Every structure is written in C-alpha cells, then in structure tokens.
XYZ file of C-alpha atoms in Angstrom:
378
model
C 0.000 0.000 0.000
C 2.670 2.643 0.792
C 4.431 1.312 -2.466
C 1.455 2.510 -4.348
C 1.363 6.054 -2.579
C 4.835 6.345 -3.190
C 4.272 5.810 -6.665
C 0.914 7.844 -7.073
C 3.109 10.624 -5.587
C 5.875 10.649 -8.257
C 3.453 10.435 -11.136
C 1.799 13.605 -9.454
C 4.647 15.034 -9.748
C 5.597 14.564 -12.904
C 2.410 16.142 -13.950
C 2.677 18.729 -12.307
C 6.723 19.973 -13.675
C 5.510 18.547 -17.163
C 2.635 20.728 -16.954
C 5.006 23.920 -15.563
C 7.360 23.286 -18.297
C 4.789 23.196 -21.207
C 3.393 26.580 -19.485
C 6.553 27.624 -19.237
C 7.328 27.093 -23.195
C 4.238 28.929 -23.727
C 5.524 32.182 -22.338
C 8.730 32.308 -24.069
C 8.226 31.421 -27.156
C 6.028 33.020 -29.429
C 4.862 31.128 -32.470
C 4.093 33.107 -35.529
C 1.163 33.466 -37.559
C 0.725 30.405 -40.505
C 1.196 32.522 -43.130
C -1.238 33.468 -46.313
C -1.175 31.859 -48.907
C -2.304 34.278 -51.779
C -3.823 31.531 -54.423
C -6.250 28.902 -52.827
C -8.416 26.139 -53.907
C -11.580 28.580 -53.244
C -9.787 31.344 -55.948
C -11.849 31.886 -59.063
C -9.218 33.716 -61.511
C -10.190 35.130 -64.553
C -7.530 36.511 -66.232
C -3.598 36.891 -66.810
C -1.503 38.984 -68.342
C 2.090 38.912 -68.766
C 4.279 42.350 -69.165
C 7.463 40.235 -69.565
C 8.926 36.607 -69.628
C 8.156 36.453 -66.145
C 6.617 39.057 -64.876
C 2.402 39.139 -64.856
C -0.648 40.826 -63.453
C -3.412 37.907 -62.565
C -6.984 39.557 -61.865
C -9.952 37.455 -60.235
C -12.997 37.655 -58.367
C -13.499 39.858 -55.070
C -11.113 42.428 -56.358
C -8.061 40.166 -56.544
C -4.881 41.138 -58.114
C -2.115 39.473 -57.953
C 1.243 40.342 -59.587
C 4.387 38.160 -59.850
C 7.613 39.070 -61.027
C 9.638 35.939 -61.250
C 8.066 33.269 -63.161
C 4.770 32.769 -60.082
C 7.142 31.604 -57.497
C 6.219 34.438 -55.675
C 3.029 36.618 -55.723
C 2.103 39.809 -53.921
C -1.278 41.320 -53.825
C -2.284 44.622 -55.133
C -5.141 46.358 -53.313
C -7.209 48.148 -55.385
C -9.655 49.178 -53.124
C -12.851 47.058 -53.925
C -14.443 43.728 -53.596
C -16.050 43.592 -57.011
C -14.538 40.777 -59.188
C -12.429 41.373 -61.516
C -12.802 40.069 -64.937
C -10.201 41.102 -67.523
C -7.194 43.383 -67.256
C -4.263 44.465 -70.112
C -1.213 46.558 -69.701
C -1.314 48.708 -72.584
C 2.670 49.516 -71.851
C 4.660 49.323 -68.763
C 3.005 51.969 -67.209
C -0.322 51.968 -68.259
C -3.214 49.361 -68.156
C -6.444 49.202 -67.769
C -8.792 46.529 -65.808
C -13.042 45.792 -65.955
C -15.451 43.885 -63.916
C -18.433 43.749 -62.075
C -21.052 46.407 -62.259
C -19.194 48.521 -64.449
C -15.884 48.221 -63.222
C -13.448 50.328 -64.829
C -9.644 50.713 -63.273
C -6.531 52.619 -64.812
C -3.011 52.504 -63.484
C -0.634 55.304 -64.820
C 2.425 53.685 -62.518
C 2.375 49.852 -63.450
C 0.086 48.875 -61.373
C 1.387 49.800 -58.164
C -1.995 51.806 -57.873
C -5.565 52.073 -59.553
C -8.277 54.765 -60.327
C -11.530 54.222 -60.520
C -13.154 55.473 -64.079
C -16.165 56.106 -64.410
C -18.074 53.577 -66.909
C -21.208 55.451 -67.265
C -22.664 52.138 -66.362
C -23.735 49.467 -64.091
C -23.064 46.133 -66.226
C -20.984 43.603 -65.935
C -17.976 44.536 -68.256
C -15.987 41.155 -69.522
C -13.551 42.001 -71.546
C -11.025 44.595 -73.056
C -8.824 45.125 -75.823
C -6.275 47.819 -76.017
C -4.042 48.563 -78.876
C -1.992 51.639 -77.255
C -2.442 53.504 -74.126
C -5.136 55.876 -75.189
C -7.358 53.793 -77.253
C -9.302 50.728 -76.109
C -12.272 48.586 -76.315
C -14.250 47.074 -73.705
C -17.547 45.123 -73.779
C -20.384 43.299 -71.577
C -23.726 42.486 -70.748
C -26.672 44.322 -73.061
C -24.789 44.738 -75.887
C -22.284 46.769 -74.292
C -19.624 48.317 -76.064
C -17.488 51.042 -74.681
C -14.360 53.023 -76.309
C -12.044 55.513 -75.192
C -9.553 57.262 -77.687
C -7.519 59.259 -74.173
C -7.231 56.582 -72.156
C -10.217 56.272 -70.206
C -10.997 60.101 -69.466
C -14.461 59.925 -71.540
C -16.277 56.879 -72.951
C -18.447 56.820 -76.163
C -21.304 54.180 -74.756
C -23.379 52.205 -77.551
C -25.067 48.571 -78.265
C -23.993 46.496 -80.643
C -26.509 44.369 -81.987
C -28.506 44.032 -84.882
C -31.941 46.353 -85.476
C -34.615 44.451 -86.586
C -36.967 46.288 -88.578
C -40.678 47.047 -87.142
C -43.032 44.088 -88.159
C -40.243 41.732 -86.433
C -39.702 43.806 -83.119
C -41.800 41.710 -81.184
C -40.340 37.850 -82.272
C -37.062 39.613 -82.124
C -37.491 39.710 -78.364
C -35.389 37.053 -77.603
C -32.588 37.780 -79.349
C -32.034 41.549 -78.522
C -29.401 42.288 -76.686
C -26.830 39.653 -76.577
C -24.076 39.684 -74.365
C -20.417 40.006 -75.434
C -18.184 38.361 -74.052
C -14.514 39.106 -75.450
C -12.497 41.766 -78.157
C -9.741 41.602 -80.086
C -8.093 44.700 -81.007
C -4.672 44.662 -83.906
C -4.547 48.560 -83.990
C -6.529 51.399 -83.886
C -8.318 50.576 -86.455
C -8.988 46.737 -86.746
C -10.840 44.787 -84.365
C -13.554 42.016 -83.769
C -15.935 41.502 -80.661
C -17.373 38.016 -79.926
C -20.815 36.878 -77.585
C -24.246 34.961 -77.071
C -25.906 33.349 -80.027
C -22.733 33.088 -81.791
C -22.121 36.708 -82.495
C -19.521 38.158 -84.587
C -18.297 41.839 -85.328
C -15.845 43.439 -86.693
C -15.019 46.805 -87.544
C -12.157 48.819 -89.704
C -12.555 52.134 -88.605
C -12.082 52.253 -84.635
C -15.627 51.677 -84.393
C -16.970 53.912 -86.359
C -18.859 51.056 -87.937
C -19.204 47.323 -87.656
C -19.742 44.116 -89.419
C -21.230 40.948 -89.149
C -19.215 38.333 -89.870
C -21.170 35.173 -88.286
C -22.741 34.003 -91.396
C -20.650 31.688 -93.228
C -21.251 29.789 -89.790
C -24.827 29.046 -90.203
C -24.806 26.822 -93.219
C -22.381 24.766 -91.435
C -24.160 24.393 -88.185
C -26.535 21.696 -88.590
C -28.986 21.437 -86.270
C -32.346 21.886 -87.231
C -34.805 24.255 -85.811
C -36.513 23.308 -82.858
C -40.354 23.579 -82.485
C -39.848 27.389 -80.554
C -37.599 28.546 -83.365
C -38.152 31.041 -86.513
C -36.493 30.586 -89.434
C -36.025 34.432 -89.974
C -33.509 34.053 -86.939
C -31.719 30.678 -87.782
C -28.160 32.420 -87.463
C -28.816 33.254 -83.929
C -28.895 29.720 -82.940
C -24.737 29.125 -83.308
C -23.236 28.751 -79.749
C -22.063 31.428 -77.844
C -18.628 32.493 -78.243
C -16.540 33.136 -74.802
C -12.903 34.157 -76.551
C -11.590 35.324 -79.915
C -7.890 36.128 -80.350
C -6.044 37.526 -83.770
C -2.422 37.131 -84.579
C -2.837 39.751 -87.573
C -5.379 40.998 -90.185
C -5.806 37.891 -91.838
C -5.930 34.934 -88.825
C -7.964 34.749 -85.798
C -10.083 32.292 -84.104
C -12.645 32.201 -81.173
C -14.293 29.324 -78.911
C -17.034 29.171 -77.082
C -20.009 27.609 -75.472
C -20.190 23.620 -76.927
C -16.465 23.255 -77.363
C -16.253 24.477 -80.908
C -13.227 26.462 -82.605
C -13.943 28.426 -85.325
C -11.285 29.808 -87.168
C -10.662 32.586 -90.149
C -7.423 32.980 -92.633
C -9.034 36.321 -94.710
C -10.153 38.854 -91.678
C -13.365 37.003 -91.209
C -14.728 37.136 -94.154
C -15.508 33.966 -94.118
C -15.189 31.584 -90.584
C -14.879 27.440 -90.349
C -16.120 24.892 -87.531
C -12.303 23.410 -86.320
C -12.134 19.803 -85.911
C -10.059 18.387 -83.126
C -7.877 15.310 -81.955
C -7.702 13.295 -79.005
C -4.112 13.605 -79.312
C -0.901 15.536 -80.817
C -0.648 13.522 -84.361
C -3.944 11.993 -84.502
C -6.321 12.229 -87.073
C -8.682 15.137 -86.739
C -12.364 14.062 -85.774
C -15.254 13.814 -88.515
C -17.999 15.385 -86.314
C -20.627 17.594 -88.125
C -20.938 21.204 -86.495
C -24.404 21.283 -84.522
C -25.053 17.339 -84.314
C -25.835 15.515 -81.410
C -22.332 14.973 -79.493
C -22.204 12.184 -77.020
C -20.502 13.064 -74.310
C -20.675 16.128 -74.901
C -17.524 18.794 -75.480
C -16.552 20.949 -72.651
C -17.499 24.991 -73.156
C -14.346 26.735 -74.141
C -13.484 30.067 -72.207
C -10.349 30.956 -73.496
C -8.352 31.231 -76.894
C -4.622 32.110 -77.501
C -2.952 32.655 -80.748
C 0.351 33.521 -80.738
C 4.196 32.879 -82.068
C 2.841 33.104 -85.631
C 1.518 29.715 -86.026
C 0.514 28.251 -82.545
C -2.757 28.605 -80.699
C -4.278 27.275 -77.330
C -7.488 26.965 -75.856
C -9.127 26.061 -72.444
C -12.509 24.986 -71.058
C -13.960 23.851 -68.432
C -13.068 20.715 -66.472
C -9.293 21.283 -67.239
C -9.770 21.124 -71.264
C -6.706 22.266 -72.873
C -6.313 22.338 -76.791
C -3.558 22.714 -79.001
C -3.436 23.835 -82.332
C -1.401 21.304 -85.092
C -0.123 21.967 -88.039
C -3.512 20.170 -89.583
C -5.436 23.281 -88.812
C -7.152 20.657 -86.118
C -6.763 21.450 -82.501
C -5.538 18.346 -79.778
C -5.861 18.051 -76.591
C -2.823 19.006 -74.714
C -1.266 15.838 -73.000
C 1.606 18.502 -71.371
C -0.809 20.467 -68.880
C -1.329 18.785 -65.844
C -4.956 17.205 -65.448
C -7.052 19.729 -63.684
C -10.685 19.157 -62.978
C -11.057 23.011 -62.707
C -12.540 25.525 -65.166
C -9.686 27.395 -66.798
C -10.520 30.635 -67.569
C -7.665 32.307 -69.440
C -4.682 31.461 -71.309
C -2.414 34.410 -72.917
C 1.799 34.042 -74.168
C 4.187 36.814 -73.600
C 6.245 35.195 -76.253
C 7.178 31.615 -78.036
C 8.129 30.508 -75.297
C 6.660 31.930 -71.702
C 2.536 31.473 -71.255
C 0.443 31.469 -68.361
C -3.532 29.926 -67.888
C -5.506 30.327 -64.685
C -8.447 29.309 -63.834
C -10.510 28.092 -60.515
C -8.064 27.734 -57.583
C -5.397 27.458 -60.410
C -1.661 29.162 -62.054
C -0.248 27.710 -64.601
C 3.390 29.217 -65.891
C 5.272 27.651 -68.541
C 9.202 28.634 -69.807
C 9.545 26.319 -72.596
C 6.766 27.154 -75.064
C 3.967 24.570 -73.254
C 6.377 21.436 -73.549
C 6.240 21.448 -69.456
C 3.871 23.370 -67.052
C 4.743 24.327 -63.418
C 1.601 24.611 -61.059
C 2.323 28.153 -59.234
C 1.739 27.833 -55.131
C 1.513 31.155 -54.242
C-alpha cells in the first residue's frame, strides 16, 4: 500500500513539472502566424496577363490582383480598393493598363500597377472584356450589348449597343434575341478589331468603331442542327453557340471558342469563318464530327483562346480542357498540362516561349513554349 502512494506521488509530480514546463514554453516562445497563402483552392481567376517573360498581373474575383515578377514563385497582392470581381485586365505599356469587372468596373493605373483609379463607366453592367491597342485607345464590352471606347485613355467613354436592329413588323419575335451579351475583343490597332458573344455573335469593324460588321454568317450553313419547335427561321443564325474568346495574330488569322467546345477559325479577316475539328491527341487524325449534331458526351465549353508565335494557338474549357493547335489546322488536346478538374478561364503568351492559364483555384506558368507546365503555389 505505501508502495502505491509512493508511486501515485511521483506520477503527481511529474504532472505537475511537465505541466510547468509546457506553461513555461508557452511564455517564451512566441509562435508566428501560418502565413497566407495568396492563391487557394476557393480562388476563381479570370484573367492573366504577362508584361514580360516572367513578370504578370493575374486579376480574379473579389477584387483580386495578384502580380508576380519571377516566373509565379512568388506573388504579392495589389489592393485596389474594392471587392467587385475582376474580370479582364491588359497593360497597354509598362506603365499603363487598364482593368473591368463587375457592375461597371473600370480601373486605370498610370504607374504599373502599383496603384488604380476608378473610371467612371457610365454604367452598371458587368464589363468582360477589353482590348487595347496603345495607351489611349481601347475597347471594352459586356452584358446588353455593351460596347465602350475611349480614344484618351479612359478620361471619356463613347457608350453604344452592338446588336442588330430588326426592322418594325419583327420587333416583337425579335425579343429574344435583342441584346446579346459580349463576351470578349480583339483589337490589332486602332483601327482593326472584332468583338465576340451569345448566339454566336460576330463583329468586326475597320474604322475604330466607327462602324461594324457581321461576320457570323458563313457559320450558319455549317451548323446543322435543325430548328426546334420554338424557333423562326427568320432568326436561324442566332442559334450558333455562344462564343466566350476570340484572339487575332494579324489581319488575316484569328479564331474564337465558345459555349459547346467548338473552334472556329478565319485565314481572310473574317470574311468567311470554319467549324475546327479536333484530336484526341498531338498527331492523330482530326475528328469527322458535323458542327451542330448531337455529341455524345458532350464537349466541354471553351473560355479561353490564344494565338500567338505566328503559327501556334491554345485553348481552355472547363473541367481542365486544354487544346492545341497542329499543323492540320485541327486542334488536340494538350497531354503537357497537368490534369485539372477546374474551369480554366484564361490562357495568354508573352512570347514563343513563356505562357500562363488560370483558372478556378489554379496558375499555370510555362518557360519552354507549353512542352512542361509548373503549377504556381503562391
């Protein structure tokens, strides 16, 4: 019995100098904060764009901005003072760029991009893209139609809709497809540019703007899906899918993607525009599918399109859907990104070599032209 006092005793006191020591480590040292990490799994980024071979400016929702100046293996982030998402952004040089969003988000920077201005849009809409050929004159367009233009760098805005005017005795059937949204812009120079959205549409314009174009047509006869019961045939070339992206390397070639994983491509400005096929794989033979039939399973929406380096293009979609453009004309999927299950929203090259996508929770950086990827961390 006075064994097992003795013993209860020491184990008391063990507890008790354990206990004084761990208190004791408490007091003295002070651990320090885990610290944040600025990309995340709950990140939605929306777009990327490089100033140099490894320097780039990565925009996303709640006001995130994120810029990295050696190759995403380390990002800082730029406050711009507002929680509104951010959904495209371009440096126009190295000091000036320009970024859109939400409600009629409208940012400059005059000091690359150490701070931003709010402009004012004129406008509550969502704003999704931008396209700026110099410093003082850009492009950017959203929901309703909505085009704006600035030719001094965002002091005024000329404010229109770009969409087709039915005349009177079709105003009220035409209800539906008033209005469409667009989505992206693509601007060479001053001068030359196209604009992309819902129900496939297609513009383009010569003159800054002065006047535009549609160039969706040569689509419709090869997009075959018949009318459904709802449908008039005085609208049939508002039934093409939605186009997210369009990107031109010069007057002649551009493409876009969009909404049921089609590329459609031009070599002559747009006056004339063809479905893309595709490949499972770098070398393959390119697909036979019809534009507009039945697909089973079907494609992934495409978000984002890429042409750059004179001949090579890339697109991505949504559950990690990257495509590469061969020398077929056909576009493959790319067997080099690392398999993603995550929408990925952008895609844009510097140069041959050094690209960048993002997406959901996701930076990709490449060095070597897309033959290897490297999955930023923040």
């Amino acid at each position: 019995m006075e064994r097992n006092l003795h013993a209860y005793s020491l184990i008391k006191t063990l507890l008790v100098l354990i206990a004084l020591a761990t208190a004791a480590c408490h007091r003295e040292v002070a651990l320090p904060p885990l610290p944040l990490s600025n990309i995340t799994l709950t990140d939605k980024f929306f777009d990327v764009w490089p100033t140099s071979p490894t320097r780039a400016f990565v925009v996303g929702d709640r006001g995130k901005v994120l810029l990295t100046e050696d190759g995403g293996r380390h990002f800082k982030r730029i406050d711009i003072g507002t929680q509104l998402g951010v959904f495209g952004i371009q440096m126009a040089d190295d000091q000036n760029g320009y970024l859109c969003g939400q409600d009629g988000l409208v940012m400059r920077t005059r000091d690359g991009g150490k701070s931003w201005e709010r402009l004012n849009s004129r406008t509550n809409l969502f704003i999704f893209g931008l396209s700026f050929p110099d410093a003082l004159h850009g492009f950017f367009v959203g929901d309703r139609a909505l085009v704006l233009s600035t030719t001094n760098g965002g002091e005024s805005f000329t404010k229109r809709q770009l969409q087709r005017l039915f005349p009177p005795e079709l105003s009220d059937y035409a209800l539906p497809y008033e209005e469409p949204v667009l989505y992206s812009a693509s601007f060479l120079d001053v001068d030359h540019g196209w604009v992309v959205g819902e129900l496939g549409r297609i513009w383009a314009t010569e003159n800054g703007g002065k006047s535009w174009d549609e160039q969706q047509q040569p689509l419709v006869a090869q997009w075959k899906r018949p009318l459904g019961p709802g449908d008039d045939a005085r609208f049939a070339d508002f039934i093409l899918p939605t186009l997210f992206s369009v990107s031109f390397r010069d007057q002649k070639h551009g493409a876009a993607c969009g909404l049921e994983g089609w590329v459609v491509q031009t070599d002559d400005g747009g006056k004339t525009w063809q479905f893309a096929h595709q490949s499972d794989k770098p070398g393959a033979a390119p697909d036979t599918l019809v534009p507009g039939a039945p697909q089973i399973p079907a494609r992934d929406p495409l978000f984002s399109i890429d042409l750059f380096a004179g001949d090579q293009g890339i697109t991505t979609g949504l559950t990690g859907t990257v495509l590469r453009l061969q020398p077929n004309g056909a576009w493959a999927h790319d067997p080099s990104v690392p398999a993603i299950p995550f929408p990925l929203s952008q895609v844009r090259f510097f140069d041959a070599q050094h690209g960048w996508i993002v997406g959901y929770g996701t930076i990709l950086y490449t060095e070597d032209g897309g033959k290897t990827w490297r999955q930023c961390q923040g």
